[in-house]
Structures are given as C-alpha cells and as structure tokens.
Coordinates of C-alpha atoms in Angstrom, one line a residue:
X1 CA 21.6 -21.7 7.4
X2 CA 22.6 -25.0 8.9
X3 CA 22.7 -23.8 12.4
X4 CA 19.3 -22.7 12.6
X5 CA 18.0 -26.2 11.0
X6 CA 19.8 -28.0 13.2
X7 CA 18.3 -26.2 15.9
X8 CA 14.8 -26.9 14.3
X9 CA 15.4 -30.9 14.0
X10 CA 17.0 -30.7 17.6
X11 CA 13.8 -29.8 19.1
X12 CA 11.4 -32.4 17.2
X13 CA 10.7 -30.0 14.2
X14 CA 10.5 -32.3 11.2
X15 CA 8.8 -30.3 8.5
X16 CA 9.4 -27.2 6.6
X17 CA 8.6 -24.9 3.6
X18 CA 10.8 -23.5 1.2
X19 CA 9.6 -20.8 -1.1
X20 CA 11.3 -20.8 -4.7
X21 CA 11.0 -17.4 -5.1
X22 CA 12.9 -14.4 -7.1
X23 CA 14.4 -13.4 -3.6
X24 CA 14.9 -17.1 -2.5
X25 CA 15.3 -20.2 -3.9
X26 CA 13.8 -19.6 -7.2
X27 CA 15.6 -21.0 -10.0
X28 CA 14.0 -19.4 -13.2
X29 CA 15.2 -15.9 -12.6
X30 CA 18.4 -15.7 -14.9
X31 CA 18.1 -13.0 -17.7
X32 CA 15.9 -15.2 -19.8
X33 CA 13.3 -17.9 -19.4
X34 CA 14.9 -21.6 -19.3
X35 CA 18.0 -20.6 -18.1
X36 CA 18.1 -21.9 -14.4
X37 CA 20.2 -20.2 -11.8
X38 CA 22.8 -22.9 -10.8
X39 CA 24.2 -21.1 -7.8
X40 CA 20.5 -21.2 -6.3
X41 CA 19.9 -24.8 -7.4
X42 CA 23.1 -26.0 -5.7
X43 CA 21.8 -24.4 -2.5
X44 CA 18.7 -26.6 -2.9
X45 CA 21.1 -29.6 -3.3
X46 CA 22.5 -28.6 0.4
X47 CA 19.3 -28.3 1.6
X48 CA 18.1 -31.8 0.7
X49 CA 21.0 -33.0 2.0
X50 CA 20.6 -31.5 5.3
X51 CA 17.1 -32.9 5.0
X52 CA 18.2 -36.6 4.6
X53 CA 20.8 -36.0 7.5
X54 CA 18.5 -34.4 10.1
X55 CA 15.3 -36.2 9.4
X56 CA 13.7 -33.3 8.0
X57 CA 10.9 -33.1 4.8
X58 CA 10.1 -30.0 2.9
X59 CA 7.1 -28.4 0.8
X60 CA 8.9 -26.9 -1.9
X61 CA 6.9 -24.0 -2.8
X62 CA 7.5 -23.1 -6.8
X63 CA 6.3 -19.8 -6.7
X64 CA 4.5 -16.7 -4.8
X65 CA 2.1 -14.2 -5.5
X66 CA 4.9 -11.4 -4.7
X67 CA 6.4 -12.1 -8.0
X68 CA 3.6 -11.7 -10.1
X69 CA 2.1 -8.6 -9.1
X70 CA 3.6 -4.9 -8.6
X71 CA 7.5 -4.6 -8.2
X72 CA 7.9 -8.2 -8.3
X73 CA 6.1 -8.5 -12.1
X74 CA 8.1 -5.6 -13.0
X75 CA 11.0 -8.1 -12.6
X76 CA 9.7 -11.2 -13.7
X77 CA 11.1 -12.9 -16.7
X78 CA 7.9 -14.0 -18.0
X79 CA 6.9 -10.3 -18.2
X80 CA 6.6 -8.9 -21.9
X81 CA 8.4 -5.8 -20.9
X82 CA 11.7 -8.2 -19.8
X83 CA 11.2 -10.4 -23.3
X84 CA 9.0 -12.7 -21.7
X85 CA 5.9 -14.1 -23.2
X86 CA 3.3 -12.3 -21.1
X87 CA 1.7 -9.0 -21.0
X88 CA 0.0 -9.5 -17.6
X89 CA 0.0 -11.8 -15.0
X90 CA -3.0 -13.4 -16.1
X91 CA -1.3 -14.6 -19.4
X92 CA 1.1 -16.8 -17.4
X93 CA -1.9 -19.1 -17.0
X94 CA -2.8 -19.0 -20.5
X95 CA -0.1 -18.3 -22.9
X96 CA 1.3 -21.2 -24.6
X97 CA 4.7 -20.1 -24.4
X98 CA 4.8 -19.4 -20.6
X99 CA 3.0 -23.0 -20.1
X100 CA 5.7 -24.6 -22.1
X101 CA 8.6 -22.9 -20.3
X102 CA 6.7 -24.0 -17.0
X103 CA 6.2 -27.3 -18.0
X104 CA 10.1 -27.8 -18.7
X105 CA 10.7 -26.2 -15.1
X106 CA 8.5 -28.7 -14.1
X107 CA 10.8 -31.4 -15.7
X108 CA 13.7 -29.8 -14.4
X109 CA 12.7 -29.8 -11.0
X110 CA 11.6 -33.5 -10.7
X111 CA 14.6 -34.5 -12.7
X112 CA 17.4 -32.8 -9.9
X113 CA 15.2 -33.6 -6.8
X114 CA 12.7 -35.7 -7.2
X115 CA 14.9 -38.5 -6.1
X116 CA 14.8 -37.3 -2.6
X117 CA 12.4 -38.9 0.1
X118 CA 12.6 -35.8 2.0
X119 CA 10.6 -33.4 -0.6
X120 CA 7.0 -34.1 1.2
X121 CA 5.2 -32.3 -1.5
X122 CA 5.5 -29.9 -4.3
X123 CA 3.6 -26.9 -3.9
X124 CA 2.3 -24.9 -7.3
X125 CA 2.0 -21.5 -5.6
X126 CA 1.9 -19.2 -2.4
X127 CA -1.6 -18.1 -2.2
X128 CA -2.4 -18.0 -5.7
X129 CA -5.3 -15.4 -5.0
X130 CA -2.3 -12.8 -5.5
X131 CA -1.5 -13.3 -9.0
X132 CA -3.0 -10.0 -10.3
X133 CA -5.9 -10.0 -12.4
X134 CA -6.0 -13.8 -12.7
X135 CA -9.7 -15.2 -11.9
X136 CA -10.4 -18.8 -11.2
X137 CA -11.5 -19.4 -14.7
X138 CA -7.8 -19.1 -15.6
X139 CA -6.2 -20.6 -12.4
X140 CA -8.4 -23.7 -12.0
X141 CA -8.0 -25.5 -15.4
X142 CA -4.4 -24.5 -15.4
X143 CA -3.9 -26.3 -11.7
X144 CA -5.7 -29.4 -13.5
X145 CA -3.3 -29.4 -16.5
X146 CA -0.1 -28.7 -14.3
X147 CA -1.2 -31.3 -11.6
X148 CA -2.0 -33.9 -14.3
X149 CA 1.4 -33.2 -15.9
X150 CA 3.4 -33.3 -12.8
X151 CA 1.7 -36.5 -11.7
X152 CA 2.8 -37.9 -15.0
X153 CA 6.6 -37.3 -15.0
X154 CA 7.2 -37.9 -11.3
X155 CA 8.1 -41.3 -11.0
X156 CA 8.4 -41.1 -7.3
X157 CA 4.7 -39.8 -6.4
X158 CA 5.1 -36.9 -4.3
X159 CA 2.5 -35.1 -3.4
X160 CA 1.4 -31.9 -4.9
X161 CA -0.6 -29.0 -3.4
X162 CA -0.9 -25.4 -3.9
X163 CA -2.4 -22.5 -1.3
X164 CA -4.8 -19.4 -0.7
X165 CA -4.7 -16.7 1.6
X166 CA -8.6 -17.1 1.9
X167 CA -8.2 -19.8 5.0
X168 CA -9.6 -23.1 3.9
X169 CA -9.2 -22.1 0.1
X170 CA -11.6 -22.8 -2.6
X171 CA -12.8 -26.0 -2.6
X172 CA -12.7 -26.7 -6.5
X173 CA -8.8 -27.0 -6.3
X174 CA -8.8 -29.6 -3.7
X175 CA -11.2 -31.7 -5.5
X176 CA -9.0 -32.1 -8.5
X177 CA -7.7 -35.6 -8.7
X178 CA -4.0 -34.8 -8.5
X179 CA -4.1 -32.3 -5.7
X180 CA -3.2 -34.4 -2.9
X181 CA -2.6 -32.2 0.3
X182 CA -5.3 -30.1 1.3
X183 CA -3.7 -26.6 2.7
X184 CA -5.1 -24.0 5.2
X185 CA -3.2 -20.8 5.7
X186 CA -4.4 -18.9 9.1
X187 CA -3.7 -15.6 10.4
X188 CA -6.1 -15.1 13.3
X189 CA -5.7 -11.0 13.6
X190 CA -7.8 -11.2 16.6
X191 CA -7.6 -11.5 20.3
X192 CA -9.6 -14.8 20.5
X193 CA -8.7 -18.2 21.4
X194 CA -6.4 -19.7 18.7
X195 CA -7.5 -23.3 19.2
X196 CA -11.2 -22.7 18.2
X197 CA -10.4 -21.6 14.7
X198 CA -7.6 -24.1 14.4
X199 CA -10.1 -27.0 15.3
X200 CA -12.7 -25.3 13.0
X201 CA -10.8 -25.3 9.9
X202 CA -9.4 -28.6 10.5
X203 CA -12.6 -30.5 10.6
X204 CA -13.9 -28.7 7.8
X205 CA -11.0 -30.0 5.5
X206 CA -11.6 -33.5 7.3
X207 CA -15.1 -33.5 6.9
X208 CA -15.1 -32.0 3.1
X209 CA -12.2 -34.2 1.4
X210 CA -10.8 -37.7 2.0
X211 CA -7.0 -36.0 1.7
X212 CA -4.4 -34.9 4.3
X213 CA -4.6 -31.6 5.2
X214 CA -2.0 -29.3 6.7
X215 CA -1.6 -25.3 7.8
X216 CA 1.0 -24.4 5.5
X217 CA 1.1 -20.9 7.8
X218 CA -0.1 -19.9 11.1
X219 CA 0.0 -16.9 13.1
X220 CA -2.0 -14.3 15.5
X221 CA -1.1 -11.4 13.2
X222 CA -0.4 -11.1 9.6
X223 CA 1.2 -7.6 9.4
X224 CA 2.5 -6.9 12.8
X225 CA 4.6 -8.0 15.3
X226 CA 4.3 -10.9 17.6
X227 CA 6.6 -11.3 20.1
X228 CA 5.4 -8.3 21.9
X229 CA 1.9 -9.8 22.1
X230 CA 2.8 -13.4 22.9
X231 CA 6.5 -13.8 24.3
X232 CA 5.8 -17.3 26.0
X233 CA 4.4 -19.0 22.8
X234 CA 0.8 -19.7 24.3
X235 CA -0.9 -19.2 20.7
X236 CA 1.9 -21.6 19.3
X237 CA 1.4 -24.0 22.0
X238 CA -2.7 -23.7 21.8
X239 CA -2.4 -24.1 17.9
X240 CA -0.2 -27.4 17.8
X241 CA -2.5 -29.3 20.4
X242 CA -5.4 -28.2 18.7
X243 CA -4.2 -29.3 15.3
X244 CA -2.9 -32.5 16.4
X245 CA -6.4 -33.8 18.3
X246 CA -8.3 -32.5 15.0
X247 CA -7.0 -34.2 12.1
X248 CA -4.2 -32.0 10.9
X249 CA -1.5 -34.1 9.1
X250 CA 0.9 -31.6 11.2
X251 CA 1.3 -28.8 13.3
X252 CA 0.1 -25.7 12.0
X253 CA 3.2 -24.1 11.0
X254 CA 4.4 -20.6 12.6
X255 CA 5.1 -18.0 10.1
X256 CA 7.4 -15.7 12.3
X257 CA 10.2 -18.2 13.2
X258 CA 13.6 -16.4 12.6
X259 CA 12.3 -13.2 14.5
X260 CA 10.2 -14.9 16.9
X261 CA 10.6 -18.8 17.5
X262 CA 14.3 -18.8 17.7
X263 CA 15.4 -15.3 19.4
X264 CA 12.5 -16.0 22.2
X265 CA 14.0 -19.9 22.1
X266 CA 10.0 -21.0 21.7
X267 CA 11.4 -24.4 20.5
X268 CA 10.1 -26.3 23.5
X269 CA 6.8 -26.2 22.2
X270 CA 7.4 -28.3 19.6
X271 CA 9.5 -30.6 21.7
X272 CA 6.5 -31.1 23.7
X273 CA 4.2 -32.2 21.1
X274 CA 7.2 -34.4 19.8
X275 CA 7.2 -36.3 23.1
X276 CA 3.5 -37.0 23.4
X277 CA 3.3 -38.1 19.8
X278 CA 6.0 -40.3 20.0
X279 CA 5.0 -44.0 19.1
X280 CA 1.4 -42.9 18.1
X281 CA 0.2 -44.4 14.8
X282 CA -0.6 -40.8 13.0
X283 CA 0.6 -41.5 9.7
X284 CA -0.8 -45.7 9.9
X285 CA -4.0 -45.9 11.2
X286 CA -7.2 -45.0 10.3
X287 CA -8.3 -42.1 12.8
X288 CA -12.0 -41.1 13.6
X289 CA -13.5 -38.7 15.8
X290 CA -14.0 -39.3 19.3
X291 CA -17.3 -38.6 20.4
X292 CA -17.5 -36.9 24.2
X293 CA -20.5 -36.0 26.1
X294 CA -20.6 -32.2 27.3
X295 CA -18.4 -31.8 30.4
X296 CA -20.2 -31.3 33.7
X297 CA -18.8 -29.8 36.9
X298 CA -18.5 -32.1 40.0
X299 CA -20.7 -29.9 42.4
X300 CA -23.7 -29.8 40.5
X301 CA -25.0 -27.1 42.9
X302 CA -22.4 -25.0 41.5
X303 CA -23.9 -21.4 40.3
X304 CA -23.3 -20.7 36.8
X305 CA -20.6 -17.9 35.6
X306 CA -21.8 -15.1 33.3
X307 CA -19.4 -13.7 31.1
X308 CA -19.3 -11.3 28.3
X309 CA -19.6 -13.0 24.9
X310 CA -17.1 -11.5 22.2
X311 CA -17.3 -12.3 18.7
X312 CA -14.3 -11.9 16.6
X313 CA -15.4 -11.4 12.9
X314 CA -13.8 -13.3 10.0
X315 CA -12.0 -11.8 6.9
X316 CA -13.4 -11.8 3.2
X317 CA -14.1 -9.4 0.3
X318 CA -17.3 -11.4 -0.6
X319 CA -21.0 -10.7 0.1
X320 CA -21.7 -12.5 3.7
X321 CA -23.1 -15.7 3.2
X322 CA -25.6 -15.1 6.2
X323 CA -27.2 -12.2 7.7
X324 CA -28.5 -13.5 10.6
X325 CA -26.7 -14.8 13.7
X326 CA -28.3 -16.2 17.0
X327 CA -25.9 -15.9 19.9
X328 CA -26.2 -18.8 22.5
X329 CA -25.7 -18.7 25.9
X330 CA -22.3 -20.6 26.0
X331 CA -21.1 -17.9 23.9
X332 CA -21.0 -19.6 20.6
X333 CA -23.1 -18.8 17.4
X334 CA -25.6 -21.0 15.7
X335 CA -24.4 -23.0 13.2
X336 CA -20.8 -22.1 13.3
X337 CA -21.6 -18.8 11.7
X338 CA -19.6 -15.8 11.7
X339 CA -20.3 -12.1 10.5
X340 CA -17.3 -10.6 8.3
X341 CA -15.5 -8.1 9.4
X342 CA -16.2 -5.4 6.5
X343 CA -19.2 -3.6 6.8
X344 CA -19.7 -2.4 3.7
X345 CA -21.4 1.1 2.4
X346 CA -22.8 2.6 -1.0
X347 CA -19.4 2.2 -2.6
X348 CA -20.0 -1.6 -2.8
X349 CA -23.8 -2.3 -2.6
X350 CA -23.3 -5.5 -4.6
X351 CA -21.8 -7.3 -1.6
X352 CA -23.5 -5.5 1.6
X353 CA -25.4 -7.9 3.7
X354 CA -25.3 -6.3 7.3
X355 CA -25.6 -8.5 10.3
X356 CA -28.4 -8.8 12.7
X357 CA -27.9 -10.9 16.2
X358 CA -30.6 -12.3 18.4
X359 CA -29.3 -12.5 21.5
X360 CA -30.5 -13.0 25.1
X361 CA -29.4 -10.8 28.0
X362 CA -30.3 -12.3 31.1
X363 CA -29.9 -8.7 32.8
X364 CA -29.3 -5.4 31.6
X365 CA -26.4 -4.8 29.9
X366 CA -24.3 -3.2 26.6
X367 CA -23.6 -4.1 23.1
X368 CA -20.2 -2.9 22.1
X369 CA -18.8 -2.8 18.6
X370 CA -14.9 -2.0 17.9
X371 CA -13.9 -0.3 15.2
X372 CA -10.7 -0.4 13.2
X373 CA -10.0 1.0 9.7
X374 CA -12.4 3.1 8.0
X375 CA -12.2 3.7 4.5
X376 CA -13.2 7.0 2.8
X377 CA -16.0 7.5 5.1
X378 CA -18.6 5.4 7.4
X379 CA -21.8 6.2 9.2
X380 CA -22.1 3.2 11.7
X381 CA -25.8 2.9 12.7
X382 CA -27.2 0.2 15.4
X383 CA -30.7 -0.7 16.0
X384 CA -31.7 -2.7 19.1
X385 CA -35.5 -4.2 18.1
X386 CA -35.8 -1.7 15.4
X387 CA -35.1 1.1 17.6
X388 CA -32.1 3.1 16.5
X389 CA -29.9 3.2 19.5
X390 CA -26.6 4.6 17.8
X391 CA -25.5 6.9 15.2
X392 CA -21.9 7.4 14.9
X393 CA -20.3 9.3 12.1
X394 CA -16.7 8.0 11.2
X395 CA -15.1 10.7 8.8
X396 CA -11.7 10.0 7.1
X397 CA -8.9 12.4 6.6
X398 CA -5.7 13.6 7.4
X399 CA -5.0 13.8 11.1
X400 CA -8.1 11.6 12.1
X401 CA -8.5 8.7 14.0
X402 CA -5.3 7.2 15.7
X403 CA -3.6 7.4 12.2
X404 CA -4.4 8.0 8.6
X405 CA -3.1 6.7 5.1
X406 CA -3.5 8.7 2.0
X407 CA -4.2 5.9 -0.8
X408 CA -3.6 7.4 -4.1
X409 CA -4.6 4.7 -6.3
X410 CA -8.2 5.3 -5.0
X411 CA -8.0 9.0 -4.2
X412 CA -9.2 8.2 -0.7
X413 CA -8.4 8.4 2.9
X414 CA -8.0 5.2 4.9
X415 CA -8.4 6.2 9.0
X416 CA -7.9 4.0 11.7
X417 CA -10.1 4.3 15.0
X418 CA -9.0 1.8 17.1
X419 CA -12.3 2.5 19.3
X420 CA -15.2 0.9 20.7
X421 CA -18.8 2.5 20.7
X422 CA -21.4 0.8 22.9
X423 CA -24.7 1.0 23.7
X424 CA -27.4 0.1 26.5
X425 CA -29.4 -3.1 26.1
X426 CA -32.1 -4.0 28.9
X427 CA -32.9 -7.4 29.8
X428 CA -34.6 -9.9 27.7
X429 CA -34.2 -11.6 23.8
X430 CA -33.5 -8.8 21.4
X431 CA -32.4 -8.2 17.7
X432 CA -29.6 -6.0 17.4
X433 CA -29.0 -4.9 13.7
X434 CA -25.3 -3.0 12.6
X435 CA -25.2 -1.3 9.6
X436 CA -22.8 1.1 7.7
X437 CA -24.4 3.8 5.8
X438 CA -21.3 5.5 4.7
X439 CA -19.6 5.7 1.4
X440 CA -17.0 3.0 1.9
X441 CA -16.1 0.1 4.1
X442 CA -15.9 -0.1 7.9
X443 CA -13.9 -3.0 9.8
X444 CA -15.0 -4.4 12.9
X445 CA -12.9 -6.1 14.7
X446 CA -14.8 -7.4 17.6
X447 CA -18.6 -7.5 19.0
X448 CA -19.3 -7.8 22.6
X449 CA -22.5 -8.5 24.4
X450 CA -21.6 -8.1 28.0
X451 CA -23.0 -10.9 30.6
X452 CA -24.5 -12.9 27.7
X453 CA -22.5 -16.0 28.3
X454 CA -24.2 -17.9 31.0
X455 CA -21.8 -20.9 31.7
X456 CA -23.6 -23.5 33.8
X457 CA -20.8 -26.3 32.3
X458 CA -17.1 -25.7 32.5
X459 CA -15.9 -23.5 29.8
X460 CA -13.3 -26.2 28.2
X461 CA -12.5 -27.2 24.8
X462 CA -12.6 -31.1 24.1
X463 CA -10.6 -32.4 21.1
X464 CA -10.4 -36.2 20.5
X465 CA -9.2 -38.8 18.1
X466 CA -9.4 -42.6 18.0
X467 CA -8.3 -45.8 16.3
X468 CA -9.5 -49.7 17.1
X469 CA -6.0 -49.3 19.4
X470 CA -6.1 -46.1 21.3
X471 CA -7.4 -42.6 21.6
X472 CA -6.0 -39.1 22.3
X473 CA -7.5 -36.2 23.8
X474 CA -7.0 -32.6 24.1
X475 CA -8.7 -30.9 27.1
X476 CA -8.2 -27.0 27.1
X477 CA -9.7 -24.0 29.6
X478 CA -11.3 -21.8 27.1
X479 CA -10.0 -19.0 28.5
X480 CA -6.3 -19.8 28.4
X481 CA -5.4 -17.9 25.2
X482 CA -2.2 -15.8 24.7
X483 CA -4.2 -12.5 24.7
X484 CA -5.8 -13.7 28.4
X485 CA -2.3 -14.9 29.5
X486 CA -0.7 -11.8 28.3
X487 CA -3.0 -9.9 31.0
X488 CA -2.7 -12.5 33.5
X489 CA -6.7 -13.1 33.0
X490 CA -7.0 -17.0 32.9
X491 CA -9.5 -18.1 35.9
X492 CA -8.9 -21.7 37.0
X493 CA -11.6 -24.2 36.4
X494 CA -13.1 -26.3 39.2
X495 CA -13.4 -30.0 39.3
X496 CA -15.1 -31.4 36.3
X497 CA -15.6 -34.6 34.2
X498 CA -16.5 -35.4 30.8
X499 CA -17.5 -38.8 29.3
X500 CA -15.5 -40.6 26.0
X501 CA -17.9 -42.4 23.9
X502 CA -17.9 -45.2 21.5
X503 CA -14.8 -47.1 23.1
X504 CA -14.2 -50.8 23.0
X505 CA -15.1 -52.5 26.0
X506 CA -13.3 -53.9 28.8
X507 CA -9.7 -52.5 30.7
X508 CA -7.8 -49.5 29.3
X509 CA -4.6 -47.4 30.3
X510 CA -5.0 -44.2 30.7
X511 CA -2.2 -41.4 30.7
X512 CA -2.3 -38.0 31.6
X513 CA 0.3 -35.9 30.0
X514 CA 1.5 -32.1 31.1
X515 CA 1.7 -30.2 27.8
X516 CA 4.1 -27.2 28.3
X517 CA 6.9 -29.2 28.5
X518 CA 5.3 -32.9 27.2
X519 CA 5.9 -35.0 30.2
X520 CA 3.9 -38.0 31.5
X521 CA 2.5 -37.2 34.7
X522 CA 0.4 -40.4 35.7
X523 CA -0.9 -43.6 34.6
X524 CA -3.7 -45.5 35.6
X525 CA -6.0 -48.5 34.3
X526 CA -9.7 -48.0 34.0
X527 CA -12.8 -49.8 32.4
X528 CA -14.9 -49.0 29.6
X529 CA -18.5 -50.1 30.3
X530 CA -21.3 -49.9 27.6
X531 CA -18.7 -48.1 25.1
X532 CA -18.2 -45.1 27.9
X533 CA -15.2 -43.6 29.9
X534 CA -15.7 -40.8 32.4
X535 CA -12.8 -38.8 33.1
X536 CA -12.4 -36.4 35.7
X537 CA -10.0 -33.8 36.2
X538 CA -9.9 -31.9 39.9
X539 CA -8.9 -28.7 38.3
X540 CA -7.7 -27.0 35.0
X541 CA -5.6 -23.8 34.8
X542 CA -4.6 -24.3 31.3
X543 CA -4.9 -27.7 29.4
X544 CA -4.1 -31.3 29.5
X545 CA -3.9 -34.2 27.1
X546 CA -4.8 -37.9 27.4
X547 CA -3.6 -41.2 25.9
X548 CA -6.0 -44.1 26.0
X549 CA -4.7 -47.6 25.0
X550 CA -7.6 -50.3 24.9
X551 CA -6.5 -53.4 26.5
X552 CA -10.0 -55.5 26.4
X553 CA -10.5 -57.9 29.3
X554 CA -12.8 -57.2 32.2
X555 CA -10.8 -56.3 35.3
X556 CA -12.7 -53.7 37.5
X557 CA -11.4 -50.2 37.9
X558 CA -11.9 -46.8 39.3
X559 CA -12.7 -43.8 37.2
X560 CA -9.3 -42.3 36.3
X561 CA -8.7 -38.4 37.5
X562 CA -5.8 -36.1 36.9
X563 CA -4.9 -32.7 38.3
X564 CA -3.3 -30.4 36.2
X565 CA -1.3 -27.5 37.5
X566 CA -0.2 -24.4 36.1

C-alpha cells in the first residue's frame, strides 16, 4: 500500500514494476472481453498519483505467463471455454479476434495512463517463455506487430519492453525496432558471488545492443527462501554496486521485497547507492568502459594463495553450446564459458553434450561434483584422462535421496540427492569428462577442483566506467559473497594497487567511498600521467567505490590510497 511505497521512496528507491495480472492490477478480467475492471483501473490511477508525489517510476507489465498456463488459463477470458476466441494460449498470438481485443486494451491503457511521466515503460509480458505451447515463431511476429502499434498510438513515446526467464533473453526480440529497453531476469540459484554474473550479463547486453538494459527481477533463489540465507542483504548490496559500474540502467530489482527487504529493514542498501550516485550524469553522459591493468600486491615477494576452484553451472534446457571447458589458474573458465546444470541421459539424446574440463592440479587433489535433483534414474560417470574414476548409480523412487516427488504427468519419480561425489586426481594437467548414462536428467549444482586456483594477484573484481569528465570504480573482494558472509569466511586482502588507463591528462580528485552505508571517506588530489592513474588500497575486507573527477592542469600529487574497513 501507500505506506510501503513511502518507505520505498524514502530510502532512495525510485523504480518499481507492477503486474497487470488476474490477481493484481490486470484490467481485462471481467466476465467478457472488452470490459475492464474499473475498481482495478482506479487503483492504477492511485499508483501513478503516488508515483508523481514520491518521484517513483514504474514498469507497467501488462500480462504474465501464470495467466496463460494451467489454472490461470482455465480462468482466462480469452480461453474458448470461457467464451473467448482462443482454444490454446498459442492462439492468443495468432487469432484475429484476440489480437483485436489486445490492441483495444493497448489503446485504453495509453488513453488512460499514457499522460503520466511516471510510466517508465510498457512491458508486454512477464517471462514470455511461460506462455504454454507458444514458440518464438508466433511470439516474435506478435511482438513486432504490437510494439509497432503501441509506438504509433502513444503520443508521449514511453519506452517499450518485454521479458524472459532465460537470463539475457533471445536477441531477436531486443533487435526489434520498437523494443526499446533490454531486460535480464536473474536468479543465480547457487552459492557464488552474485557480482560476477550481474557484471557478465550487463556487459553482454551492453555490447550487443545500443539500448538501455535493466534487471527486471533478481534474486539468489527462484523457488526458496532468502531471508534465512542472506539476512544482511549482501547479495542485494553486491548486485546493486556491480550493476551500477557495469552499464545497467538501474539496480537489479530484488523480487523478494515484502517478505525479505521490508521485514529485515534492508532499505539502507538502496540509500547507500543513491548517496553515491547523487549528481552523477548516469542518464545524460555517454559512458564507456574504464580499462584497468590487472591488480598487483604491494609486496611483490608475497607467496601465492591456493584455493579451490568452484564452478556453478548455468540453467537451461537447450543443447549446451560447448563441451570443453578450460579451467584457468585464476579460477575462471576460458572464454567465460559455463557448463549447464542438466546432464541429460538416454531420454534426451538430441540435447546431450556432456562436459570435459581441462585443468591443471599444482599438487594432488580432488574433483568433486554435487548432485541435486535426478529424474527417473541417473548413472553418473567420471573419467580422468580416459580412465573411468567414478561410476555412481542415482536411482529415483519413493523414500530415496533426501526426498522424492512422483510426477504423474510423466509417470516418473524425481529424487533430490543434494550430495557430493569426489574422486582423487594426481598432480599435473588432466582432462576430466563427466557423463550421465542414466534414463533421464541429472542436475549438477557445482563442480569443485581442489587447490587449482593459484592466486598470485589479489582476488578482486574491478568494475569501472568513465565519461569525459569523470570515472567511477567499484572494487570488490571476490570472497565477499553472501554465502561466505553467512559462514563468516571472508579473508581480508592484503595491500594492493591497480591502474586505471585511458584517462585525460592532468590533475584529478579521487573520492573514496564506503559502500555499506554510502559515506564519503576521503578526498585526495592525484595526477594522471600518460593516461594512467594508480590507485592503492592498504587492505580490502569487502568492497570500496571510487569517484575520479578530471580537473586538467599539471599540479603534482602522490598516488591516492584508501583503507577499507569491514
């Protein structure tokens, strides 16, 4: 209600997303098509009035997939069984009568609410993959038709978007002329540092499209609780700062607001970001990537750290694009490749592409694979250099694993194991191949290579952007993740420095900011020489942010330093 939105705005949040759905603010859910619920429309009037008062802008999501599948479709007024023109959800995209009613709804929506400058954008649908039995061959032409039509009837030129649950979404939609805003929906569903995928997805969308990009939904879990896993909001914190410094047009929007952010009073994360960004020309300047040289420890004789490499696979039901993954000594995978979570068995031979990892073990260690859910039955096999090292049956049925569920629509059992299986690996370079030769799919929630991350540089993530007048940088201890904070296992990084490159010559001011509460810690003057500015941190427990303002001139100065405290 109003009270929640006032707390929202008071914290510095200024963007929200409203679902015009059957159970929410959807208007076309009366007894027949073309009749709009005026009580709901009046609520939308109030929402926009409140937005104007508070300075809050809205993404108006006009439909969601839940209303076009299973029980939602059974209640849907477009359904032929309810007197509508569509026998299936697919017909909603192709039937002439349905498309006419939809265009009429667009006209009404623009006529009633298009006046508002607090409508940031119109969103056609929440996660368009969810429309049952509706392939891209019908959805893509529909998006072109409706985006062209909506552009033609909206005299105020509001932005237009749509969304998908498959992370960055299919590119053909973003390439449509009148789809203006590119979206990402991201639930990491792993225990990794959320800053890494947020930056990866941001840079992908920025490089591919000359359009603004925003995370319409974000979270560490899509179908389980958050408050118990991250009560202090480290994932919110890290996603916001990574997005800011990686060309996102707004902070990743946490899904779990009323049952997570509000009861735990985590609004301060947004306030901190708002204080740092105050006065930054985020929407008016042309921003570019800030190049930085790899960070280096201040003590050049410091021995390297050795850690485990942990790889969290990506979701998806398509055939994996890659079968070979080279694990680098810094713990990343060459080419930013990621294996998929699902290892398919004999039931889906057409999309099988099992992974092989090429990895160097500095000393003898282990390769471990953590198994989540298994469908029907699995048979896990692991080869080390073509030598079978592990063969593990993963049967499914009542009473097996940690719990099992019967899926009557497919007449199979689905069993959750949540168990790790490991094999010994000798020192040296090896090829580790993983296969599931069972009946159906096996879910891998993580691969681990013990002792294979050799860190002779600081384990930090550096994200930066620049304009002609200033630059911003966010520096994060990569171990400062929500999962590690929950275990109180975040090692502090010793003194290090890194160099920002491609800057204008002359004097600059360097502002060092604490990010947890958004406070300016220190301001110094420095000199950019040959386009380079070296920044030194005596230590880094979590993260820090920097503003660099270019002044020109030629006054001398020392290199700036900053001490970050947890």
